Coordinates of C-alpha atoms and ligand atoms in Angstrom, one line a residue:
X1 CA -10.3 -40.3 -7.2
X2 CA -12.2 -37.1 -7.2
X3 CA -10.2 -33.7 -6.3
X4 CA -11.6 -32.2 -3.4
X5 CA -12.7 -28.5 -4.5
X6 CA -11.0 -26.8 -1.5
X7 CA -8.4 -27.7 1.3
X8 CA -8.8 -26.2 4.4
X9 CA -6.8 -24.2 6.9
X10 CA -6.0 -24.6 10.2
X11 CA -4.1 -22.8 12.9
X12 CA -0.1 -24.0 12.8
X13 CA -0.5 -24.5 16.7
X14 CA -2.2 -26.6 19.2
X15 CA -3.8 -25.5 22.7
X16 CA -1.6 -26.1 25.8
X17 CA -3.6 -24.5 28.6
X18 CA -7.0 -23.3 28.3
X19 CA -8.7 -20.4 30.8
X20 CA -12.6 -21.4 32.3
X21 CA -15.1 -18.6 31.2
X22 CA -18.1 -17.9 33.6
X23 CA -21.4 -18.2 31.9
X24 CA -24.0 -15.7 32.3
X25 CA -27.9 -15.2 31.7
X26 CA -29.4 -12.6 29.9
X27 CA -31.3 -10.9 33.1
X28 CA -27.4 -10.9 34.4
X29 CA -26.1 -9.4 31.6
X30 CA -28.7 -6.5 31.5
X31 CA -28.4 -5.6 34.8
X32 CA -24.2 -5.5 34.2
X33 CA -24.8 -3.5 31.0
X34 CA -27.0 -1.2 32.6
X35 CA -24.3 -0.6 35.8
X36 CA -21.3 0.2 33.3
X37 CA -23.8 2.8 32.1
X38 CA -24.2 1.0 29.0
X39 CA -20.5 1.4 27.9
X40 CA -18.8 -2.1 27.2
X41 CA -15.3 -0.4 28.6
X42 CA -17.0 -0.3 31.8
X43 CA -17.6 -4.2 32.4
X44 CA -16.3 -6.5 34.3
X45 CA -14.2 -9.0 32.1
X46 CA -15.6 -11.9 34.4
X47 CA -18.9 -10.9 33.5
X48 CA -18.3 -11.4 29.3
X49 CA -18.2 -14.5 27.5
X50 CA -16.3 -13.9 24.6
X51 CA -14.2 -10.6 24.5
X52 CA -13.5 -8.9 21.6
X53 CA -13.5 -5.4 23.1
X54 CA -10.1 -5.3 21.6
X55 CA -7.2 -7.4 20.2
X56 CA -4.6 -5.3 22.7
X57 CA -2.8 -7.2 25.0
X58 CA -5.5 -10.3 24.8
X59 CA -3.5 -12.8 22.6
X60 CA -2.8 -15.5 23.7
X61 CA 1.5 -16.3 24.1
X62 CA 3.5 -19.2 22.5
X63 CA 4.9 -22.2 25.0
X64 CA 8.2 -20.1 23.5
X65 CA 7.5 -16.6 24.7
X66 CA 6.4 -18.1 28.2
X67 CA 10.1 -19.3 28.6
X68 CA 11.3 -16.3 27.7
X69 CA 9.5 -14.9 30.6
X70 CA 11.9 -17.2 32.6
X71 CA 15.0 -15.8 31.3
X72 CA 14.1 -11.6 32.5
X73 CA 17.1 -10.1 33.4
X74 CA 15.3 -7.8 35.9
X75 CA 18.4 -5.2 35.9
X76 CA 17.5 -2.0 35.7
X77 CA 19.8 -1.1 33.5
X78 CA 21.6 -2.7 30.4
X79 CA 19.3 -5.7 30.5
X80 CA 20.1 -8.3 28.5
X81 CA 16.4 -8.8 27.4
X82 CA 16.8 -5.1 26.0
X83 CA 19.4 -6.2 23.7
X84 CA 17.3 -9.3 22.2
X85 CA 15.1 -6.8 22.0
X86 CA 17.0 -4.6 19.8
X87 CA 18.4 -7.4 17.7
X88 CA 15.3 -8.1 16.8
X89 CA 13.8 -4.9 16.1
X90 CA 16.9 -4.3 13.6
X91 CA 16.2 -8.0 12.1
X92 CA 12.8 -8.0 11.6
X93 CA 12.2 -4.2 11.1
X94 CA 16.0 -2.6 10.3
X95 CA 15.6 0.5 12.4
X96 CA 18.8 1.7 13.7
X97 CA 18.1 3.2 17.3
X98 CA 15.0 1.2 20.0
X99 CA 13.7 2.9 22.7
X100 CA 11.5 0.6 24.8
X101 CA 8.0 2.3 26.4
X102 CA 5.2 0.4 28.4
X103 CA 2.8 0.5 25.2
X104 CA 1.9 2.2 22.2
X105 CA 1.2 5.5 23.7
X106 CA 4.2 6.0 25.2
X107 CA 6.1 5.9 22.4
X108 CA 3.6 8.6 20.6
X109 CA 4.0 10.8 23.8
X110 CA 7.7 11.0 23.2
X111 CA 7.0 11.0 19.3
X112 CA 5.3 14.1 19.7
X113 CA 7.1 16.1 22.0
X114 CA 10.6 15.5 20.7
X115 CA 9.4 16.1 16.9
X116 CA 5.9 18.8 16.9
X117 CA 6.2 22.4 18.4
X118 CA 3.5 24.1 18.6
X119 CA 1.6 25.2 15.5
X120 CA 2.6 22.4 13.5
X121 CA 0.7 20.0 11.3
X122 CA 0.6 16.2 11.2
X123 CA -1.1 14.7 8.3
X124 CA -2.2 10.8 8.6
X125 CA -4.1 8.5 6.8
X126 CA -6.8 8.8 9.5
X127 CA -6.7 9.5 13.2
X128 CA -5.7 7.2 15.7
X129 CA -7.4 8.2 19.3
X130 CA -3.9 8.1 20.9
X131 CA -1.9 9.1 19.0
X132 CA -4.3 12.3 17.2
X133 CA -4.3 13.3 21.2
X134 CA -0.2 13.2 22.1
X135 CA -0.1 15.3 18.5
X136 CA -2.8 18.0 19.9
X137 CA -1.2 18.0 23.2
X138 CA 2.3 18.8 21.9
X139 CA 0.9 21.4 20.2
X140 CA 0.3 20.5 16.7
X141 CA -3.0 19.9 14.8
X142 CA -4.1 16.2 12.3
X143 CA -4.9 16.9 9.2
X144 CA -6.2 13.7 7.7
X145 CA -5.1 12.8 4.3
X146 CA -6.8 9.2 3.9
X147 CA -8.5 8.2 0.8
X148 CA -12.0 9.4 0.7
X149 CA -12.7 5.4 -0.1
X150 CA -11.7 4.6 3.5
X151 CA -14.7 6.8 4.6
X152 CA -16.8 5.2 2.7
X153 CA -18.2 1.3 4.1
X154 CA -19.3 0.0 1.6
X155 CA -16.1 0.6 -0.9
X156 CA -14.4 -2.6 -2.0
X157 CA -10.9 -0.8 -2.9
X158 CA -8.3 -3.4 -1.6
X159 CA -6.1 -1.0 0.0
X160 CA -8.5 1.3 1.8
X161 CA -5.8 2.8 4.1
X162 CA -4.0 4.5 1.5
X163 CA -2.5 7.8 1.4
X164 CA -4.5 10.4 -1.2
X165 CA -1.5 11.9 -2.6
X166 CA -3.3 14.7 -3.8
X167 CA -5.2 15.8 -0.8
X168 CA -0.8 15.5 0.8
X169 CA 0.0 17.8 -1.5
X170 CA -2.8 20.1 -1.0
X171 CA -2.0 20.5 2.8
X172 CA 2.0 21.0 1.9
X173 CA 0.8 23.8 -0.3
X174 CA -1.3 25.5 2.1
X175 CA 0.7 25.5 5.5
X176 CA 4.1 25.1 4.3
X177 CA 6.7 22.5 4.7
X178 CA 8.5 23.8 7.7
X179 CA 5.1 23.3 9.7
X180 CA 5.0 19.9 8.8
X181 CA 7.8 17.6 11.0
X182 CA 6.3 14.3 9.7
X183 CA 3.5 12.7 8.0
X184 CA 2.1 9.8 10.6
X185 CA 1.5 6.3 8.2
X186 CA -0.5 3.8 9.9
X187 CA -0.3 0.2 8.7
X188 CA -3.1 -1.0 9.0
X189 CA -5.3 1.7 9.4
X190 CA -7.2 0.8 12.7
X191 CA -10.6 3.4 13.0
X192 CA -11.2 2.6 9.1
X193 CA -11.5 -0.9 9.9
X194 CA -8.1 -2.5 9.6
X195 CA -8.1 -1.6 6.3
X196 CA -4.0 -1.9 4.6
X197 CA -2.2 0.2 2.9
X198 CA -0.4 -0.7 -0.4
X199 CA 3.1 -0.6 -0.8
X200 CA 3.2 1.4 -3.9
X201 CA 1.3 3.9 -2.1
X202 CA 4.0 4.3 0.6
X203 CA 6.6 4.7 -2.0
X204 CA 5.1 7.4 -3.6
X205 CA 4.5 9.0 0.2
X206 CA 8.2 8.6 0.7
X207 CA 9.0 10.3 -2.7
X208 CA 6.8 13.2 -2.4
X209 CA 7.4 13.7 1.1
X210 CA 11.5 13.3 0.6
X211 CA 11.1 16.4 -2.2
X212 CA 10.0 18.5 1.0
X213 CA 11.9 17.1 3.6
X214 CA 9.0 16.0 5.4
X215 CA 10.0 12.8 7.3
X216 CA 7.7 9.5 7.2
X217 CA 6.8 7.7 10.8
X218 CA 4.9 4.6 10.8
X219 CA 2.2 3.5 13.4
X220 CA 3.3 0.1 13.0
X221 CA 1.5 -1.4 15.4
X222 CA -0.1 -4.1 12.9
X223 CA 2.1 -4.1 10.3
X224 CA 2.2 -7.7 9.8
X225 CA -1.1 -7.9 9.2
X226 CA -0.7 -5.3 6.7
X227 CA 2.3 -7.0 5.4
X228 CA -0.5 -10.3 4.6
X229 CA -2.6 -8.1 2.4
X230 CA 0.1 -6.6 0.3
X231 CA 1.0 -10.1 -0.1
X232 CA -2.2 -11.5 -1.3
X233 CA -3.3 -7.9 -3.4
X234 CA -0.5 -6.7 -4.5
X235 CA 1.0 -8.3 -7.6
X236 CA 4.6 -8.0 -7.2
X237 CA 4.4 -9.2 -3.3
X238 CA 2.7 -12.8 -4.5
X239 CA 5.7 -15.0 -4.4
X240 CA 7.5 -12.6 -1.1
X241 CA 7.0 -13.7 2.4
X242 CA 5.2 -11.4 5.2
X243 CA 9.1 -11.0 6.8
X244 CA 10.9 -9.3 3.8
X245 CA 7.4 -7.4 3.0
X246 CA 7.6 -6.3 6.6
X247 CA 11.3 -4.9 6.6
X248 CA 10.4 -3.6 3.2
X249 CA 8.0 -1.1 4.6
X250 CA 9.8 -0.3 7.4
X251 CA 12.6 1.0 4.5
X252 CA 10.6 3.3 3.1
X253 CA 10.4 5.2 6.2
X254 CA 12.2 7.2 9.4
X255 CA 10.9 5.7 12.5
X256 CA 7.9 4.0 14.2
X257 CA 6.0 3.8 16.8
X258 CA 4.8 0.1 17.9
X259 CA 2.4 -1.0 20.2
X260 CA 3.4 -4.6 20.7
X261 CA -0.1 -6.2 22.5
X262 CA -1.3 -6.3 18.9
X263 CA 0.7 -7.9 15.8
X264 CA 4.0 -8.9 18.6
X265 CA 1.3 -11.2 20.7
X266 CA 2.3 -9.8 24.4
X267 CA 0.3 -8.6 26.8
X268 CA 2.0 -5.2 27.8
X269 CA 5.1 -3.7 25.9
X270 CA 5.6 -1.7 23.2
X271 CA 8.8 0.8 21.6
X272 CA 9.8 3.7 19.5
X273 CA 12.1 3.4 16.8
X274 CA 14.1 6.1 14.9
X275 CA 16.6 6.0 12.3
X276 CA 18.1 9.8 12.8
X277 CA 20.7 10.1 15.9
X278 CA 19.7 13.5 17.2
X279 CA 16.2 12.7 17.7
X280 CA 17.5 9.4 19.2
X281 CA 19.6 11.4 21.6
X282 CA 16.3 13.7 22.4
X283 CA 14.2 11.2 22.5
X284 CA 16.5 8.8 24.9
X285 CA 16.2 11.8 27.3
X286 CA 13.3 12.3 27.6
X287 CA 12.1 8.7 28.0
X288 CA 13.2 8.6 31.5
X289 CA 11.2 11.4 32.3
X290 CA 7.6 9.1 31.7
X291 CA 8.9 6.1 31.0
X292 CA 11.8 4.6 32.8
X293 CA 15.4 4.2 31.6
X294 CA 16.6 3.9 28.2
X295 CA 16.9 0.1 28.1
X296 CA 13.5 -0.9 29.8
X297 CA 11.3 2.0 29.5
X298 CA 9.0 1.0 31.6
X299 CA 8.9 -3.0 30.5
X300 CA 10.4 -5.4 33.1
X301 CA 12.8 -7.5 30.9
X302 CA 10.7 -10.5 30.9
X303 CA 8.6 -8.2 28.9
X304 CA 10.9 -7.6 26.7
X305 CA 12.3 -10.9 25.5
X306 CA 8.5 -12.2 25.0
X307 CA 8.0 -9.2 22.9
X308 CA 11.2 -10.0 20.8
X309 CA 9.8 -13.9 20.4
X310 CA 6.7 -12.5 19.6
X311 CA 8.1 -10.3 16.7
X312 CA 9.5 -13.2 15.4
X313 CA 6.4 -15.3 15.3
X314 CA 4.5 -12.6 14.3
X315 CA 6.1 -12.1 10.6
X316 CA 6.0 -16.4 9.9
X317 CA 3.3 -16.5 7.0
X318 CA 1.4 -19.7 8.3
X319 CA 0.7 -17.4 11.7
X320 CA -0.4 -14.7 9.8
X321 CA -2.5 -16.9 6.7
X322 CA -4.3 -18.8 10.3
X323 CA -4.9 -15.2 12.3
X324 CA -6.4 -13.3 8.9
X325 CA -8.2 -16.4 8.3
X326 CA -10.1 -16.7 11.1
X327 CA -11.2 -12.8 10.7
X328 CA -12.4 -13.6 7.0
X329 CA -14.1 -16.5 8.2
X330 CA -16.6 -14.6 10.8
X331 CA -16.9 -11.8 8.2
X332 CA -18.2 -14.3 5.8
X333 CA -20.6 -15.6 8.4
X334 CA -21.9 -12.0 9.0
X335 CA -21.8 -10.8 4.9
X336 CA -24.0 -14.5 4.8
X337 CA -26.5 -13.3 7.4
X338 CA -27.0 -9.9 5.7
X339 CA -25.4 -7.8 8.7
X340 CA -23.7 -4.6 7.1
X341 CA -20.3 -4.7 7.6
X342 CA -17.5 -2.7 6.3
X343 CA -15.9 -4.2 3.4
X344 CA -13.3 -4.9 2.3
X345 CA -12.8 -7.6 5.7
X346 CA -10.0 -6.1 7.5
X347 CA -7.1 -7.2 9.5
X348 CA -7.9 -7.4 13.0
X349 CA -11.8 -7.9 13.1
X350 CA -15.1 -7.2 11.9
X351 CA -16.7 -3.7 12.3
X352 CA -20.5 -3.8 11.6
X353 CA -22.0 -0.4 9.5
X354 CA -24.1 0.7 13.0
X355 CA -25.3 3.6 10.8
X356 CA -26.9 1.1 8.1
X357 CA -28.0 -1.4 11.4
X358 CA -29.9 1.2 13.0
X359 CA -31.2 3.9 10.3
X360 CA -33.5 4.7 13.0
X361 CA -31.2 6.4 14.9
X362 CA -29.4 9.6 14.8
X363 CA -25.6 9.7 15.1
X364 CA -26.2 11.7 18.7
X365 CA -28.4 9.0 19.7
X366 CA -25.1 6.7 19.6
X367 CA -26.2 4.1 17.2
X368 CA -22.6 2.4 17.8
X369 CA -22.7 2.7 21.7
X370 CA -26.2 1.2 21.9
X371 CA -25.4 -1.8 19.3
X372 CA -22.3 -2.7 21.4
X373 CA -24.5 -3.0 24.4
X374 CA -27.2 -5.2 22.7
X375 CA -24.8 -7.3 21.5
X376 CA -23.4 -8.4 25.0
X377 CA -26.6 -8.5 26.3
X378 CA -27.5 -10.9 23.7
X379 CA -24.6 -13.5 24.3
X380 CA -22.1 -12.0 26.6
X381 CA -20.4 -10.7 23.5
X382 CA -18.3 -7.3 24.2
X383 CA -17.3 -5.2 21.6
X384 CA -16.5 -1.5 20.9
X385 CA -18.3 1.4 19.8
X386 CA -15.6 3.3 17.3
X387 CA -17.9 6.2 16.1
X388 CA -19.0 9.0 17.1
X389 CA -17.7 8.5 21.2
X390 CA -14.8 7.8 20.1
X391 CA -14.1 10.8 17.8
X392 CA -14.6 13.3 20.6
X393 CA -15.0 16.9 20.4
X394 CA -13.5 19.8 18.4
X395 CA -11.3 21.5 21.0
X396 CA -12.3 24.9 19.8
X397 CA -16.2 24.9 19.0
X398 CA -16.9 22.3 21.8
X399 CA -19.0 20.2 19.2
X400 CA -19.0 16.2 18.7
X401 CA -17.0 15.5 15.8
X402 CA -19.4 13.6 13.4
X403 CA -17.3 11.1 11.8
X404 CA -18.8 9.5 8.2
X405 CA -18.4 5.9 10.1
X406 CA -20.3 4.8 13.0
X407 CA -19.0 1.1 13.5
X408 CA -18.8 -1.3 16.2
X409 CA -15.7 -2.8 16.3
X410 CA -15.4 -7.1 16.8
X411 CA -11.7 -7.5 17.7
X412 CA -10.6 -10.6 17.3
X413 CA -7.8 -11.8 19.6
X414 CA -4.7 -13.6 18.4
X415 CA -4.5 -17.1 18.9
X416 CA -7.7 -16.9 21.8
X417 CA -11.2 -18.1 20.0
X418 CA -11.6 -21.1 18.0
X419 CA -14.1 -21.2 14.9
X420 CA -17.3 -23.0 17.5
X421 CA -16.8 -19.2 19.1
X422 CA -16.7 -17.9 15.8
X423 CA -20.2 -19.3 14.9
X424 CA -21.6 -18.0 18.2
X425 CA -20.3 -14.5 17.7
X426 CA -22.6 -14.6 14.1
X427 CA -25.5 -15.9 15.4
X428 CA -26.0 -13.7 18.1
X429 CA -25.0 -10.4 16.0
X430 CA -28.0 -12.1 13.5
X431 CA -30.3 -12.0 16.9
X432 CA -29.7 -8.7 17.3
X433 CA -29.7 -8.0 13.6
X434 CA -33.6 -9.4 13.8
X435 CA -34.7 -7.3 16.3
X436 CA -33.1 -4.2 15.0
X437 CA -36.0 -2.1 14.8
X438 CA -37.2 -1.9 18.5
X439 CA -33.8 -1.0 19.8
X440 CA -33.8 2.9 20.6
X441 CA -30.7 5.4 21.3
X442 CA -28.8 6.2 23.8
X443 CA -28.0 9.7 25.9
X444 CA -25.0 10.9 27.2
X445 CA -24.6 11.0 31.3
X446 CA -21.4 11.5 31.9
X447 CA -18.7 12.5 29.7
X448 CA -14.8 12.8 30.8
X449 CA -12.4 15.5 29.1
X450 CA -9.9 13.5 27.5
X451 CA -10.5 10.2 25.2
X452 CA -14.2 9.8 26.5
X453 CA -15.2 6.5 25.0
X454 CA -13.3 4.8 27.6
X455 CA -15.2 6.4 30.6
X456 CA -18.4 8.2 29.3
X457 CA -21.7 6.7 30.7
X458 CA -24.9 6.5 29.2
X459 CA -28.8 6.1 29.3
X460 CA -31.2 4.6 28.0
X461 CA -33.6 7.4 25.6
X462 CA -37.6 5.9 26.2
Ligands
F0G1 N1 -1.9 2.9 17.2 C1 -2.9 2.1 16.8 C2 -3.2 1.9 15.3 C3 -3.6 1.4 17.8 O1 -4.6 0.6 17.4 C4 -3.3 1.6 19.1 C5 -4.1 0.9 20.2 C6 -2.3 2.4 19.5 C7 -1.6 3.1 18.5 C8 -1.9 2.7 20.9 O2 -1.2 1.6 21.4 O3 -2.8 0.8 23.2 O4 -0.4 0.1 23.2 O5 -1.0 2.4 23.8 N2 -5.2 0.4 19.9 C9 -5.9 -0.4 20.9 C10 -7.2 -0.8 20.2 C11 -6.2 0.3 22.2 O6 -8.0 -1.4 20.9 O7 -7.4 -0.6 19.0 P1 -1.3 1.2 23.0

């Protein structure tokens, strides 16, 4: 019998329910473009065929988590979906003290204020939107201390959302230890396009960090995918499975802050975690001023106990080797069509090189912003501009920040699209991709103060 030369994989699940999608024509989907001011944010979700604006809160949940639902203790305090909650958290993640927030922002809000006074820096292995904001508006300024590789597309270094220990040390030197609470480690590092970091890398942070009593907080808001690449790139991690590799990084650092719609499959929740009792304390306190009390934080407990299922499911290796598979198999469709993409493929989707798709165009023309919109109007595709909207302004010169990438971001949901969707999303990028040269910039109409790519709207340059 001949061997076959490759097996296969599939997802370890099968569909239970499925949601109707509206189709659309083109002339529909320009005039719907055109209305949100050409800014994908600013659709109507009816109006897109496949959505991969984003892979927050749009997975789909497990026949498990939906039972969970059914057991919320709606209490408002002491629920007993907090505790699972907690259990989990220290299982899965071994921090010490949980403080439940309604997402990922939350928990940087209260991050911020209970740890940055003002004229403080926060180095991070590159901005997050969010989170750089609650940083600036507690008063302290993000220095970024990514590898210069993660600026750079087209680099194939495997762990792209490393730390550069030199440039670390360089900013320790120059303001001082004193000014700098914590060092902010994202895992994976979204805006360079899910790109991990390496687990030698964080021990080395945590070593040159503990010599100045800087502490380490980890975005880890996709840390299981993370967790998938150190297993498959990093030598020592081979034979380990996603869970331990998972609690392993969590060790090497002080707290967290978590955003569960991504790698925890819910649809709203998220948490801060903190190892050190004082901050707890602070931090406890002040949660009930945004948030809500201690033990929901603005989650209802149904909430909660799906987000501790989903933490569970999230770490099993056959979920993980399914949900990265599927990414690596549209980025291989794209790298076969020719479409620039940043490479190495990340975690949680594709991000196409808009700079490289569109030479034509100026970074203050928006080549990102404009591709986004051609793409849904090809196939009722939405995506996300993560360039130079997205970077903002420098608060004291009032200028765009230029950022080295200019990317359109194809998120790919959890457990949502099958592969037939997959094929769809490739050929209609490649339809775009063909037509390239005809497609023109974009100006700015309307631009709101804080995290503008959300709102801003745009025209059409002729
Ligand atoms: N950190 C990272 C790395 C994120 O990607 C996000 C959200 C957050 C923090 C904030 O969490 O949305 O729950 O408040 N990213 C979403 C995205 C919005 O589309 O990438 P949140």
């Amino acid at each position: 019998m001949p061997q076959l030369e490759k097996r296969s994989w599939a997802e370890p699940f099968k569909i239970k329910m499925v949601e109707l999608l509206k189709m659309t024509t083109r002339q529909q989907r320009a005039k719907a473009i055109k209305d949100a001011g050409y800014n994908t944010f600013l659709l109507k979700s009816e109006d897109v065929y496949i959505d991969l604006l984003t892979d927050s809160g749009t997975s789909a949940m497990s026949d498990r988590q939906w039972a969970g639902m059914m057991r919320g203790d709606e209490a408002y305090a002491g629920s007993a979906n907090f505790y699972t909650l907690e259990k989990a958290v220290k299982k899965y993640y071994g921090y010490k003290h949980l403080i439940p927030t309604h997402q990922g922002r939350g928990a940087e809000n209260i991050l911020s204020q209970v740890m940055i006074k003002k004229g403080d820096i926060i180095p991070g292995n590159m901005y997050f939107t969010t989170t750089r904001l609650h940083q600036e508006l507690a008063g302290g300024t993000f220095v970024d201390v990514i590898i210069d590789e993660a600026h750079d597309p087209q680099s194939l270094h495997p762990f792209k959302g490393n730390v550069d220990l030199n440039k670390l040390e360089r900013v320790i030197k120059k303001y001082g230890a004193k000014r700098i609470p914590y060092i902010c480690v994202a895992v994976t590092v979204n805006l360079a396009g899910g790109q991990p970091v390496s687990m030698k890398n964080l021990k080395e942070v945590r070593a040159l960090t503990g010599k100045h009593g800087i502490k380490v907080m980890l975005d880890m808001t996709r840390i299981a995918e993370n967790a998938y690449f150190i297993q498959q790139h990093e030598k020592p991690y081979a034979k380990r499975t996603i869970a331990s590799i998972v609690k392993e990084i969590c060790s090497y650092t002080d707290g967290a802050t978590f955003s569960g719609k991504k790698d925890a499959l819910v649809n709203i929740g998220g948490f801060l975690a903190l190892n050190d009792d004082d901050a707890y304390a602070e931090a406890s306190n002040l949660v009930v001023v945004y948030e809500g009390l201690h033990t929901y934080g603005g989650l209802a407990g149904r909430d909660m106990e799906a987000m501790a299922i989903g933490i569970e499911e999230s770490v099993q290796d056959e979920h993980m080797k399914a949900r990265i598979g599927q990414v690596m198999y549209l980025g291989g469709q794209m790298q076969h069509a020719g479409i620039p993409i940043v490479q190495p493929i990340g975690g949680h989707g594709i991000f196409i090189d808009a700079k490289q798709f569109l030479p034509h165009l100026k970074q203050d023309q928006f080549p990102a912003q404009v591709l986004a919109a051609e793409i849904y109007e090809d196939a009722g595709i939405r995506t996300m501009e993560r360039g130079i909207v997205s970077a903002g302004r420098n608060a004291k010169t009032g200028d765009h920040y230029y950022p080295k990438l200019e990317l359109v971001r194809l998120t790919i949901p959890r457990r949502v699209y099958t592969q037939a969707h997959m094929d769809v999303i490739a050929e209609s990028v490649q339809s775009v991709y063909q037509r390239r040269n005809a497609i023109k910039g974009l100006s700015m109409i309307y631009e709101p103060q804080y995290l503008r790519f959300f709102q801003a709207r745009f025209k059409k340059l002729s």
